[in-house]
Structure formats: structure tokens, C-alpha cells
């Protein structure tokens, strides 16, 4: 709802925010200007091309007509991304056992320690093959780095997350949308220390990233709890109110109207903001403009989304208009206004209303119909009670938003800390005696 206007470190977590900030500043300060290629390389380190460290290739082509609904898992780039993120994937594509056997005998299969790298979509995401893995993959989508023992695969996996390699991947295509090809992979440079140092770096990064992941999970759970606190209180207000307040349907207490199609009237310099699904779902951060107010909105109008994808988060989400001559209503967006409700109270009751959400079946796009909307039940306390409830909900929402901001910032800091540690690692600056993160 939006209203318009090493000893090696022993790590157990990151619950102390001051420790987090201190270590982030320390790491940033020491590694801010480090560049393995332009700075003096640490003794024993070299800059190598991936093509000198791995045999880089792809798979034998599997045509779409050979895809199956059961058999041996067949991975595309999206499945590799999920494997890298979660360690598992609920795969939907397969090839037959017969084809798998034929291809394995003729062309070979990824083995433990090989690295699968995404070449389309989200580029340069790595998955290191495990001993128990059994799959085939899509040519062109995934690059196959065959290990030959010259580099530790987990070290290379971490290197792909570093700015040193990310910049090469992005610069090679001019943007993050494109392809990361076998030729580009072969020419990608990587700072490489001796094998024992690679092992040490992997050990430190494993421990550091595990601690950061734990801290991030805690922060994300706290963020979720903060949001649920407000939603729980909000739902409680209206569930309790149903027992004592007068009930009416929307058509009895509100005026309803639909928006109009503005697609042929978009103008970046237009006077009016177009209230569409994207505008409401992003809390008015993303919007288009027009000079044609085909369905103008006025102060105290409440716009809400009529259509959304299955289980979408925009359906029935509301936007309260607080100024005239500013907004115009697009098609598939509805608007209501009422004289018996304080507008802010009506927004709290109507926003993502359970009755409206019940029309989402989780399978098809939901399109709320006027007849169903007009039957939406609403409960009406006195305006004095409405004012009191609005004050209480506004105060609670302000406090929970402060908490959300704290946890969102901590999550962002943790991601920044990961980047800083990676930068330090691949500049050869991880000290044996220097703990990266303080324990609890």
C-alpha cells in the first residue's frame, strides 16, 4: 500500500553490527585500490588465462524434440543458476537413458571438479560438479571447464564472483545482457597463486561466507518478522471489528470506476503520471507519463490493481491519491471513493483485501470483475473510531518501516562485505593472522 505524496578466523555469526561496520571499513580500506593485473603481483602469483588452466568446451547438441519429462536431468543455464544458489534444482527437463548412455560413451560427461558456467541469461554463474551428480546440459547455454589439476575448482568458482572476473565478463559483451562464449572464457584472466595458497583462500572464504550467510539469514528473518508484525496487527483490527461494526458491500458505500487505455498517449514529458500496475506494485517508483488524462484521479480516490499473474503481489494493491491534476487511471486499474470512510481507513481495509485475493486460483492470470468487486464486504465503524485506528496503524507502520530499513541496510552491508573480502582474496591480501570477521 502506498499513499501518493588467519590464525585462520573462527566465525560463528555477525550479530554485532558494530563489528560488521568496522570490518567492512577495514577490508575496504586495505583492498580499495588493489588490482592483481596492474599492481605488483604477490610473490608466487601469476595472471593466467582460463584456457591455460582448463580444457574449455560445451556439450553435444540435444534437440528440443529429444527433451523428455523423465529420465536423466537435462540442465539449461537457469538450472545451473539454481544449483549454484541452492545446491539443488527441481528439474523439469530430461533426456532418455539411451541418449545419456550414447553421449557419455561418445563425448564424455562432466566429472567431479569440472565447472559448469552459464553462458546466457545471468552470465558467469558457476557450479562445481559433485561426485554424485548425473546430468547432461544444453550446448550454447553452458560452458564446460574440464579440470586438469592446474587450479582448484572451488578457487576458480570464487574467482568468478570477484570484480576482477566480473568486469571481464561484462566488458566482453558491453553489458550484462548477451553471451559468455567459449572463446571469451578461454581468454578470461585469473590471478593464480600456488595450489596450497588456493586451498588456504578457499578455506577462509568458505568460513567467511558461511558466517555472512548466517547473518544474512538472520537479518532476512528479522525483516520478514517486522513486516508480519504489522500485517498481523492490521488483520487483527479488522477481524475483531467484524463482531461489532456494521457490514456493507462495496457497492452500497463506494463509487467504483474503471480506468482507460493510455498506451497511444505515452509522453516522457507529460503532465500526468499514469497509474498502472507497475506504478502501484513498485510503490510509485516506476511510472510513465502522459499529457492525456483520459481517466483523471482526484484527491481521496483509491486506485487498485485489477489484474495480475498467478499468486502475484500486485493484485488488489492500493494507491491513495492526495493531490489533483497529477494522476490518470490506466486500463485494468480500478478506483473507488466513499463518503462513509476516512480514505486512509478504507485503504487499510481494502488494500490486498482477502475477499479480492480469493479470486486468485494460483494457476491463471486473475482478472477481477466489476460484479465481484461490488460485492466485496466492508465494515464501518464510526469516523471517530476510524481516526483512532488510522493513528494507531500509522504509528505502528512507521516503527516497522524503521526496523525494515535497518535490516535492509544490514543485508546490503553484508553483500558489500562479501565483495570486499573477495577483492582482498584475489589481490593476495588475506593475512594468516588477520581475522576477517569478529566472532560473536
Short mmCIF file of C-alpha atoms in Angstrom, two decimals:
data_model
loop_
_atom_site.label_atom_id
_atom_site.label_comp_id
_atom_site.label_asym_id
_atom_site.label_seq_id
_atom_site.Cartn_x
_atom_site.Cartn_y
_atom_site.Cartn_z
CA UNK A 1 0.00 0.00 0.00
CA UNK A 2 1.34 3.42 -0.88
CA UNK A 3 -0.03 6.88 -0.42
CA UNK A 4 0.83 9.38 -3.15
CA UNK A 5 2.80 12.32 -1.96
CA UNK A 6 44.47 -16.41 9.69
CA UNK A 7 45.39 -17.81 12.95
CA UNK A 8 42.61 -18.56 10.48
CA UNK A 9 39.40 -16.99 11.72
CA UNK A 10 36.76 -18.87 13.60
CA UNK A 11 33.43 -17.48 12.62
CA UNK A 12 30.11 -18.10 14.27
CA UNK A 13 27.97 -15.22 13.07
CA UNK A 14 27.65 -11.49 12.57
CA UNK A 15 25.20 -10.37 15.19
CA UNK A 16 27.22 -7.35 16.29
CA UNK A 17 26.51 -4.59 13.83
CA UNK A 18 29.50 -2.52 15.00
CA UNK A 19 31.82 -5.45 14.26
CA UNK A 20 30.27 -5.69 10.81
CA UNK A 21 30.82 -1.99 10.08
CA UNK A 22 34.37 -1.98 11.49
CA UNK A 23 35.45 -4.99 9.45
CA UNK A 24 33.79 -3.71 6.29
CA UNK A 25 35.69 -0.40 6.58
CA UNK A 26 38.95 -2.20 7.33
CA UNK A 27 38.63 -4.51 4.33
CA UNK A 28 37.53 -1.71 2.00
CA UNK A 29 40.44 0.47 3.09
CA UNK A 30 43.03 -2.25 2.54
CA UNK A 31 41.69 -3.51 -0.79
CA UNK A 32 40.08 -0.44 -2.35
CA UNK A 33 42.77 0.12 -4.97
CA UNK A 34 44.02 -3.47 -5.35
CA UNK A 35 44.22 -4.74 -8.92
CA UNK A 36 46.03 -8.05 -9.44
CA UNK A 37 46.84 -7.26 -13.08
CA UNK A 38 48.16 -3.70 -12.75
CA UNK A 39 49.64 -3.77 -9.24
CA UNK A 40 52.78 -5.67 -8.33
CA UNK A 41 51.83 -9.32 -8.07
CA UNK A 42 52.46 -11.03 -4.79
CA UNK A 43 55.40 -13.44 -4.97
CA UNK A 44 54.34 -16.80 -6.39
CA UNK A 45 51.19 -15.41 -8.03
CA UNK A 46 50.61 -15.25 -11.79
CA UNK A 47 47.96 -13.97 -14.13
CA UNK A 48 46.69 -16.91 -16.19
CA UNK A 49 44.03 -17.37 -18.82
CA UNK A 50 41.31 -19.89 -18.04
CA UNK A 51 42.12 -21.57 -21.34
CA UNK A 52 45.57 -22.42 -19.94
CA UNK A 53 44.08 -23.97 -16.81
CA UNK A 54 41.09 -25.90 -18.19
CA UNK A 55 40.01 -27.64 -21.36
CA UNK A 56 37.01 -25.46 -22.21
CA UNK A 57 34.22 -26.81 -24.35
CA UNK A 58 30.47 -27.44 -24.28
CA UNK A 59 28.12 -30.37 -24.84
CA UNK A 60 26.88 -32.30 -27.83
CA UNK A 61 23.67 -30.73 -29.07
CA UNK A 62 20.38 -32.12 -27.80
CA UNK A 63 17.44 -31.08 -29.94
CA UNK A 64 14.19 -29.97 -28.40
CA UNK A 65 12.33 -32.96 -29.78
CA UNK A 66 14.63 -35.15 -27.65
CA UNK A 67 13.62 -33.49 -24.39
CA UNK A 68 11.66 -35.79 -22.09
CA UNK A 69 9.52 -35.46 -18.96
CA UNK A 70 11.51 -38.15 -17.15
CA UNK A 71 14.89 -39.80 -17.40
CA UNK A 72 18.28 -38.13 -16.84
CA UNK A 73 18.17 -34.43 -15.80
CA UNK A 74 18.91 -32.00 -18.63
CA UNK A 75 20.16 -28.61 -17.45
CA UNK A 76 19.96 -25.21 -19.07
CA UNK A 77 21.55 -22.02 -17.71
CA UNK A 78 18.61 -21.41 -15.37
CA UNK A 79 19.09 -24.79 -13.70
CA UNK A 80 22.81 -24.11 -13.19
CA UNK A 81 21.93 -20.80 -11.52
CA UNK A 82 19.57 -22.58 -9.14
CA UNK A 83 22.16 -25.26 -8.38
CA UNK A 84 24.74 -22.58 -7.63
CA UNK A 85 22.34 -20.70 -5.37
CA UNK A 86 20.59 -23.56 -3.59
CA UNK A 87 22.63 -26.69 -4.14
CA UNK A 88 19.64 -28.42 -5.75
CA UNK A 89 17.09 -27.86 -8.51
CA UNK A 90 13.60 -29.19 -9.15
CA UNK A 91 14.28 -30.07 -12.75
CA UNK A 92 11.53 -30.36 -15.36
CA UNK A 93 13.54 -31.36 -18.42
CA UNK A 94 15.20 -34.72 -19.06
CA UNK A 95 16.76 -36.85 -21.77
CA UNK A 96 16.36 -40.58 -22.18
CA UNK A 97 18.68 -43.07 -20.53
CA UNK A 98 19.57 -44.32 -24.00
CA UNK A 99 20.69 -40.89 -25.21
CA UNK A 100 22.58 -40.28 -21.96
CA UNK A 101 24.47 -43.55 -22.37
CA UNK A 102 25.26 -42.84 -26.03
CA UNK A 103 26.53 -39.32 -25.34
CA UNK A 104 28.54 -40.38 -22.31
CA UNK A 105 30.34 -43.06 -24.34
CA UNK A 106 30.94 -40.85 -27.38
CA UNK A 107 31.56 -37.42 -25.90
CA UNK A 108 32.10 -37.85 -22.16
CA UNK A 109 30.31 -36.36 -19.18
CA UNK A 110 31.11 -33.71 -16.58
CA UNK A 111 33.05 -35.28 -13.72
CA UNK A 112 33.73 -34.27 -10.15
CA UNK A 113 35.63 -30.98 -10.03
CA UNK A 114 34.60 -29.81 -13.50
CA UNK A 115 32.95 -26.40 -13.58
CA UNK A 116 29.72 -25.57 -15.40
CA UNK A 117 29.49 -21.85 -16.26
CA UNK A 118 26.39 -20.09 -17.57
CA UNK A 119 26.90 -18.54 -20.99
CA UNK A 120 23.45 -16.95 -21.39
CA UNK A 121 20.98 -15.23 -19.09
CA UNK A 122 22.81 -14.43 -15.86
CA UNK A 123 26.35 -14.80 -17.12
CA UNK A 124 29.32 -16.40 -15.40
CA UNK A 125 27.46 -18.28 -12.67
CA UNK A 126 29.43 -21.37 -11.67
CA UNK A 127 28.55 -24.79 -10.40
CA UNK A 128 31.30 -27.22 -9.41
CA UNK A 129 30.28 -30.78 -10.30
CA UNK A 130 29.98 -33.22 -7.40
CA UNK A 131 30.74 -36.94 -7.45
CA UNK A 132 27.08 -37.92 -7.13
CA UNK A 133 25.88 -35.64 -9.98
CA UNK A 134 24.32 -37.29 -13.00
CA UNK A 135 23.08 -34.94 -15.71
CA UNK A 136 23.56 -33.63 -19.23
CA UNK A 137 23.36 -29.99 -20.33
CA UNK A 138 22.42 -27.66 -23.14
CA UNK A 139 25.11 -26.59 -25.59
CA UNK A 140 25.47 -22.86 -26.04
CA UNK A 141 23.79 -22.22 -22.69
CA UNK A 142 26.54 -23.68 -20.52
CA UNK A 143 30.33 -23.69 -20.83
CA UNK A 144 32.18 -26.77 -19.60
CA UNK A 145 35.51 -26.21 -17.82
CA UNK A 146 37.21 -29.61 -17.64
CA UNK A 147 39.55 -29.75 -14.67
CA UNK A 148 43.16 -30.81 -15.29
CA UNK A 149 44.54 -30.18 -11.82
CA UNK A 150 46.25 -26.86 -12.53
CA UNK A 151 43.74 -24.92 -10.42
CA UNK A 152 41.41 -25.81 -7.58
CA UNK A 153 37.87 -25.64 -8.90
CA UNK A 154 36.44 -24.04 -5.75
CA UNK A 155 39.08 -21.31 -6.02
CA UNK A 156 38.01 -20.62 -9.60
CA UNK A 157 34.35 -20.67 -8.54
CA UNK A 158 35.07 -17.92 -6.02
CA UNK A 159 37.11 -16.03 -8.59
CA UNK A 160 34.07 -15.86 -10.86
CA UNK A 161 32.32 -13.93 -8.08
CA UNK A 162 35.10 -11.35 -7.84
CA UNK A 163 35.07 -7.96 -9.51
CA UNK A 164 38.26 -8.92 -11.37
CA UNK A 165 36.47 -11.61 -13.39
CA UNK A 166 33.01 -10.00 -13.38
CA UNK A 167 34.43 -6.91 -15.07
CA UNK A 168 35.97 -9.03 -17.82
CA UNK A 169 32.69 -10.86 -18.42
CA UNK A 170 30.69 -7.64 -18.54
CA UNK A 171 33.23 -5.71 -20.62
CA UNK A 172 33.49 -8.53 -23.17
CA UNK A 173 29.87 -8.00 -24.19
CA UNK A 174 29.40 -4.34 -23.32
CA UNK A 175 26.61 -5.15 -20.88
CA UNK A 176 25.34 -7.94 -18.69
CA UNK A 177 22.84 -8.94 -21.38
CA UNK A 178 24.50 -11.10 -24.02
CA UNK A 179 26.59 -14.25 -24.11
CA UNK A 180 29.73 -15.55 -22.47
CA UNK A 181 31.25 -17.76 -25.15
CA UNK A 182 33.89 -20.48 -25.12
CA UNK A 183 36.35 -18.10 -26.82
CA UNK A 184 35.71 -15.41 -24.22
CA UNK A 185 36.04 -17.94 -21.42
CA UNK A 186 39.40 -19.16 -22.76
CA UNK A 187 40.72 -15.58 -22.78
CA UNK A 188 39.39 -14.65 -19.34
CA UNK A 189 42.25 -13.87 -16.97
CA UNK A 190 42.52 -15.02 -13.37
CA UNK A 191 45.06 -14.28 -10.63
CA UNK A 192 46.53 -17.61 -9.60
CA UNK A 193 48.69 -18.41 -6.57
CA UNK A 194 50.28 -21.80 -5.86
CA UNK A 195 47.94 -24.69 -5.02
CA UNK A 196 48.49 -24.52 -1.22
CA UNK A 197 47.58 -20.82 -1.23
CA UNK A 198 44.49 -21.56 -3.31
CA UNK A 199 43.46 -24.11 -0.70
CA UNK A 200 44.03 -21.63 2.12
CA UNK A 201 41.99 -18.93 0.38
CA UNK A 202 39.12 -21.34 -0.27
CA UNK A 203 39.13 -22.41 3.38
CA UNK A 204 38.98 -18.80 4.60
CA UNK A 205 36.29 -17.81 2.10
CA UNK A 206 34.19 -20.87 2.94
CA UNK A 207 34.20 -19.92 6.60
CA UNK A 208 33.68 -16.21 5.99
CA UNK A 209 30.83 -16.75 3.54
CA UNK A 210 29.16 -19.25 5.86
CA UNK A 211 29.21 -16.64 8.64
CA UNK A 212 27.87 -13.96 6.30
CA UNK A 213 25.14 -16.31 5.05
CA UNK A 214 24.06 -16.99 8.62
CA UNK A 215 23.99 -13.31 9.46
CA UNK A 216 22.09 -12.54 6.26
CA UNK A 217 19.54 -15.26 7.01
CA UNK A 218 19.02 -13.78 10.47
CA UNK A 219 18.57 -10.29 9.03
CA UNK A 220 16.15 -11.55 6.38
CA UNK A 221 14.12 -13.38 9.03
CA UNK A 222 14.03 -10.24 11.18
CA UNK A 223 12.92 -8.26 8.14
CA UNK A 224 10.16 -10.77 7.49
CA UNK A 225 9.14 -10.66 11.16
CA UNK A 226 8.93 -6.86 11.08
CA UNK A 227 6.62 -6.96 8.08
CA UNK A 228 4.50 -9.73 9.57
CA UNK A 229 4.17 -7.82 12.84
CA UNK A 230 2.33 -5.00 11.12
CA UNK A 231 0.25 -7.30 8.93
CA UNK A 232 -0.79 -9.41 11.92
CA UNK A 233 -1.88 -6.36 13.89
CA UNK A 234 -3.71 -4.96 10.86
CA UNK A 235 -5.63 -8.17 10.27
CA UNK A 236 -6.48 -8.40 13.95
CA UNK A 237 -8.02 -4.94 13.91
CA UNK A 238 -10.48 -5.86 11.17
CA UNK A 239 -11.18 -9.39 12.35
CA UNK A 240 -12.17 -8.03 15.77
CA UNK A 241 -14.13 -5.21 14.16
CA UNK A 242 -16.33 -7.61 12.24
CA UNK A 243 -18.01 -8.55 15.51
CA UNK A 244 -19.13 -5.01 16.37
CA UNK A 245 -19.11 -2.88 13.21
CA UNK A 246 -21.84 -2.53 10.59
CA UNK A 247 -21.23 -4.58 7.44
CA UNK A 248 -21.96 -3.33 3.92
CA UNK A 249 -20.97 -4.36 0.42
CA UNK A 250 -18.74 -2.07 -1.60
CA UNK A 251 -21.50 -1.04 -3.98
CA UNK A 252 -23.52 0.25 -1.01
CA UNK A 253 -20.84 2.59 0.32
CA UNK A 254 -18.42 3.33 -2.53
CA UNK A 255 -18.38 4.67 -6.05
CA UNK A 256 -16.40 2.47 -8.44
CA UNK A 257 -14.98 3.19 -11.88
CA UNK A 258 -12.50 1.68 -14.34
CA UNK A 259 -9.51 3.29 -16.00
CA UNK A 260 -8.87 3.89 -19.69
CA UNK A 261 -6.25 2.77 -22.23
CA UNK A 262 -3.41 5.28 -22.46
CA UNK A 263 -0.89 3.26 -24.48
CA UNK A 264 -1.18 5.52 -27.52
CA UNK A 265 -0.70 8.64 -25.43
CA UNK A 266 2.56 7.99 -23.56
CA UNK A 267 4.83 11.04 -23.37
CA UNK A 268 8.00 11.11 -21.24
CA UNK A 269 7.50 14.81 -20.60
CA UNK A 270 3.77 14.52 -19.99
CA UNK A 271 1.95 16.40 -17.25
CA UNK A 272 0.19 13.39 -15.74
CA UNK A 273 1.54 10.26 -14.09
CA UNK A 274 -0.10 7.11 -15.45
CA UNK A 275 -1.35 4.97 -12.59
CA UNK A 276 -0.89 1.42 -13.83
CA UNK A 277 0.04 -1.92 -12.26
CA UNK A 278 3.78 -1.22 -12.37
CA UNK A 279 3.30 2.15 -10.68
CA UNK A 280 1.26 0.69 -7.82
CA UNK A 281 3.29 -2.51 -7.39
CA UNK A 282 6.60 -0.59 -7.13
CA UNK A 283 5.17 1.92 -4.64
CA UNK A 284 5.21 4.64 -7.32
CA UNK A 285 8.93 4.22 -8.10
CA UNK A 286 8.38 3.21 -11.75
CA UNK A 287 5.95 5.16 -13.86
CA UNK A 288 5.08 6.55 -17.28
CA UNK A 289 3.74 9.97 -18.15
CA UNK A 290 1.09 11.30 -20.50
CA UNK A 291 -0.49 14.59 -21.48
CA UNK A 292 -3.86 12.91 -21.88
CA UNK A 293 -5.82 12.49 -18.65
CA UNK A 294 -8.38 10.09 -20.09
CA UNK A 295 -9.43 8.95 -16.60
CA UNK A 296 -8.29 11.64 -14.14
CA UNK A 297 -7.89 10.81 -10.47
CA UNK A 298 -8.83 13.17 -7.67
CA UNK A 299 -7.94 13.66 -4.03
CA UNK A 300 -9.08 10.71 -1.86
CA UNK A 301 -9.58 8.38 -4.84
CA UNK A 302 -8.17 4.92 -4.13
CA UNK A 303 -6.71 3.18 -7.17
CA UNK A 304 -6.19 -0.58 -7.09
CA UNK A 305 -4.89 -3.32 -9.40
CA UNK A 306 -7.49 -5.47 -11.16
CA UNK A 307 -5.24 -7.99 -12.96
CA UNK A 308 -2.13 -9.91 -12.00
CA UNK A 309 -0.21 -13.11 -12.70
CA UNK A 310 -0.97 -16.22 -10.60
CA UNK A 311 -0.07 -15.58 -6.96
CA UNK A 312 1.14 -12.11 -7.91
CA UNK A 313 1.88 -9.49 -5.27
CA UNK A 314 0.15 -6.62 -7.07
CA UNK A 315 -3.44 -7.88 -7.22
CA UNK A 316 -5.77 -5.55 -5.27
CA UNK A 317 -2.87 -3.42 -4.05
CA UNK A 318 -3.95 0.17 -3.43
CA UNK A 319 -2.71 3.70 -4.01
CA UNK A 320 -4.28 6.71 -2.27
CA UNK A 321 -4.42 9.92 -4.29
CA UNK A 322 -3.55 13.04 -2.27
CA UNK A 323 -3.46 15.72 -4.96
CA UNK A 324 -5.47 16.76 -8.00
CA UNK A 325 -4.27 17.31 -11.58
CA UNK A 326 -1.44 14.79 -11.17
CA UNK A 327 -2.65 11.27 -11.96
CA UNK A 328 -4.69 9.46 -14.61
CA UNK A 329 -6.03 5.91 -14.33
CA UNK A 330 -4.93 3.25 -16.82
CA UNK A 331 -6.98 0.28 -18.00
CA UNK A 332 -7.18 -2.76 -15.71
CA UNK A 333 -6.85 -0.41 -12.75
CA UNK A 334 -9.94 0.41 -10.73
CA UNK A 335 -10.73 3.32 -8.46
CA UNK A 336 -13.13 3.77 -5.55
CA UNK A 337 -14.23 6.67 -3.37
CA UNK A 338 -16.51 6.75 -0.35
CA UNK A 339 -18.19 9.33 1.87
CA UNK A 340 -18.67 6.98 4.83
CA UNK A 341 -14.99 6.13 5.23
CA UNK A 342 -11.95 8.18 6.08
CA UNK A 343 -9.80 7.47 2.99
CA UNK A 344 -6.79 6.20 4.95
CA UNK A 345 -9.01 3.80 6.91
CA UNK A 346 -10.57 2.47 3.71
CA UNK A 347 -7.10 1.90 2.24
CA UNK A 348 -6.07 -0.11 5.30
CA UNK A 349 -9.21 -2.26 4.99
CA UNK A 350 -9.31 -2.59 1.20
CA UNK A 351 -5.60 -2.97 0.35
CA UNK A 352 -4.90 -6.60 -0.72
CA UNK A 353 -8.33 -7.48 0.65
CA UNK A 354 -8.73 -11.20 1.36
CA UNK A 355 -12.06 -11.33 -0.48
CA UNK A 356 -10.47 -9.98 -3.67
CA UNK A 357 -7.42 -12.21 -3.33
CA UNK A 358 -9.69 -15.25 -3.10
CA UNK A 359 -10.29 -14.97 -6.87
CA UNK A 360 -6.64 -15.93 -7.50
CA UNK A 361 -6.56 -19.68 -8.24
CA UNK A 362 -2.77 -19.86 -8.42
CA UNK A 363 -2.84 -21.16 -11.98
CA UNK A 364 -4.21 -18.50 -14.32
CA UNK A 365 -3.98 -14.73 -14.50
CA UNK A 366 -6.51 -13.15 -12.16
CA UNK A 367 -8.84 -10.54 -13.63
CA UNK A 368 -11.16 -9.03 -11.04
CA UNK A 369 -14.64 -8.39 -12.44
CA UNK A 370 -16.78 -5.41 -11.58
CA UNK A 371 -19.64 -7.57 -10.32
CA UNK A 372 -17.35 -9.37 -7.88
CA UNK A 373 -15.67 -6.16 -6.74
CA UNK A 374 -19.01 -4.54 -5.91
CA UNK A 375 -19.85 -7.47 -3.62
CA UNK A 376 -16.70 -7.02 -1.54
CA UNK A 377 -17.71 -6.87 2.15
CA UNK A 378 -16.60 -3.81 4.15
CA UNK A 379 -17.04 -3.00 7.85
CA UNK A 380 -17.87 0.50 9.00
CA UNK A 381 -17.06 1.85 12.47
CA UNK A 382 -17.76 5.46 13.39
CA UNK A 383 -15.45 8.06 11.92
CA UNK A 384 -14.04 8.73 15.39
CA UNK A 385 -13.04 5.07 15.67
CA UNK A 386 -11.68 5.17 12.13
CA UNK A 387 -9.48 8.14 13.05
CA UNK A 388 -8.16 6.38 16.13
CA UNK A 389 -7.37 3.22 14.21
CA UNK A 390 -5.61 5.16 11.46
CA UNK A 391 -3.43 6.96 14.02
CA UNK A 392 -2.51 3.65 15.67
CA UNK A 393 -1.78 1.89 12.38
CA UNK A 394 0.22 4.83 11.03
CA UNK A 395 2.37 4.86 14.18
CA UNK A 396 2.96 1.11 14.08
CA UNK A 397 3.73 1.21 10.36
CA UNK A 398 6.28 3.98 10.89
CA UNK A 399 8.05 1.92 13.56
CA UNK A 400 8.07 -1.26 11.49
CA UNK A 401 9.34 0.65 8.47
CA UNK A 402 12.25 1.90 10.58
CA UNK A 403 13.03 -1.69 11.53
CA UNK A 404 12.74 -2.80 7.92
CA UNK A 405 15.19 -0.08 6.86
CA UNK A 406 17.70 -1.25 9.48
CA UNK A 407 17.54 -4.88 8.35
CA UNK A 408 17.58 -3.98 4.65
CA UNK A 409 20.71 -1.90 5.23
CA UNK A 410 22.35 -4.74 7.13
CA UNK A 411 21.62 -7.13 4.25
CA UNK A 412 23.14 -4.62 1.81
CA UNK A 413 26.20 -4.24 4.07
CA UNK A 414 26.66 -8.00 4.17
CA UNK A 415 26.62 -8.19 0.38
CA UNK A 416 29.15 -5.37 0.24
CA UNK A 417 31.32 -7.18 2.77
CA UNK A 418 31.32 -10.30 0.57
CA UNK A 419 32.54 -8.25 -2.38
CA UNK A 420 35.24 -6.62 -0.27
CA UNK A 421 36.53 -9.94 1.05
CA UNK A 422 36.62 -11.36 -2.49
CA UNK A 423 38.54 -8.34 -3.73
CA UNK A 424 41.04 -8.77 -0.93
CA UNK A 425 41.36 -12.51 -1.55
CA UNK A 426 42.18 -12.22 -5.24
CA UNK A 427 44.64 -9.39 -4.65
CA UNK A 428 46.61 -11.77 -2.40
CA UNK A 429 45.87 -9.75 0.73
CA UNK A 430 44.33 -12.31 3.08
CA UNK A 431 46.67 -12.43 6.08
CA UNK A 432 47.05 -15.58 8.15
CA UNK A 433 46.95 -13.55 11.38
CA UNK A 434 44.12 -11.25 10.38
CA UNK A 435 40.58 -12.35 11.22
CA UNK A 436 38.19 -11.05 8.58
CA UNK A 437 35.13 -11.07 10.79
CA UNK A 438 34.88 -10.98 14.54
CA UNK A 439 33.04 -13.80 16.23
CA UNK A 440 30.07 -13.12 18.50
#
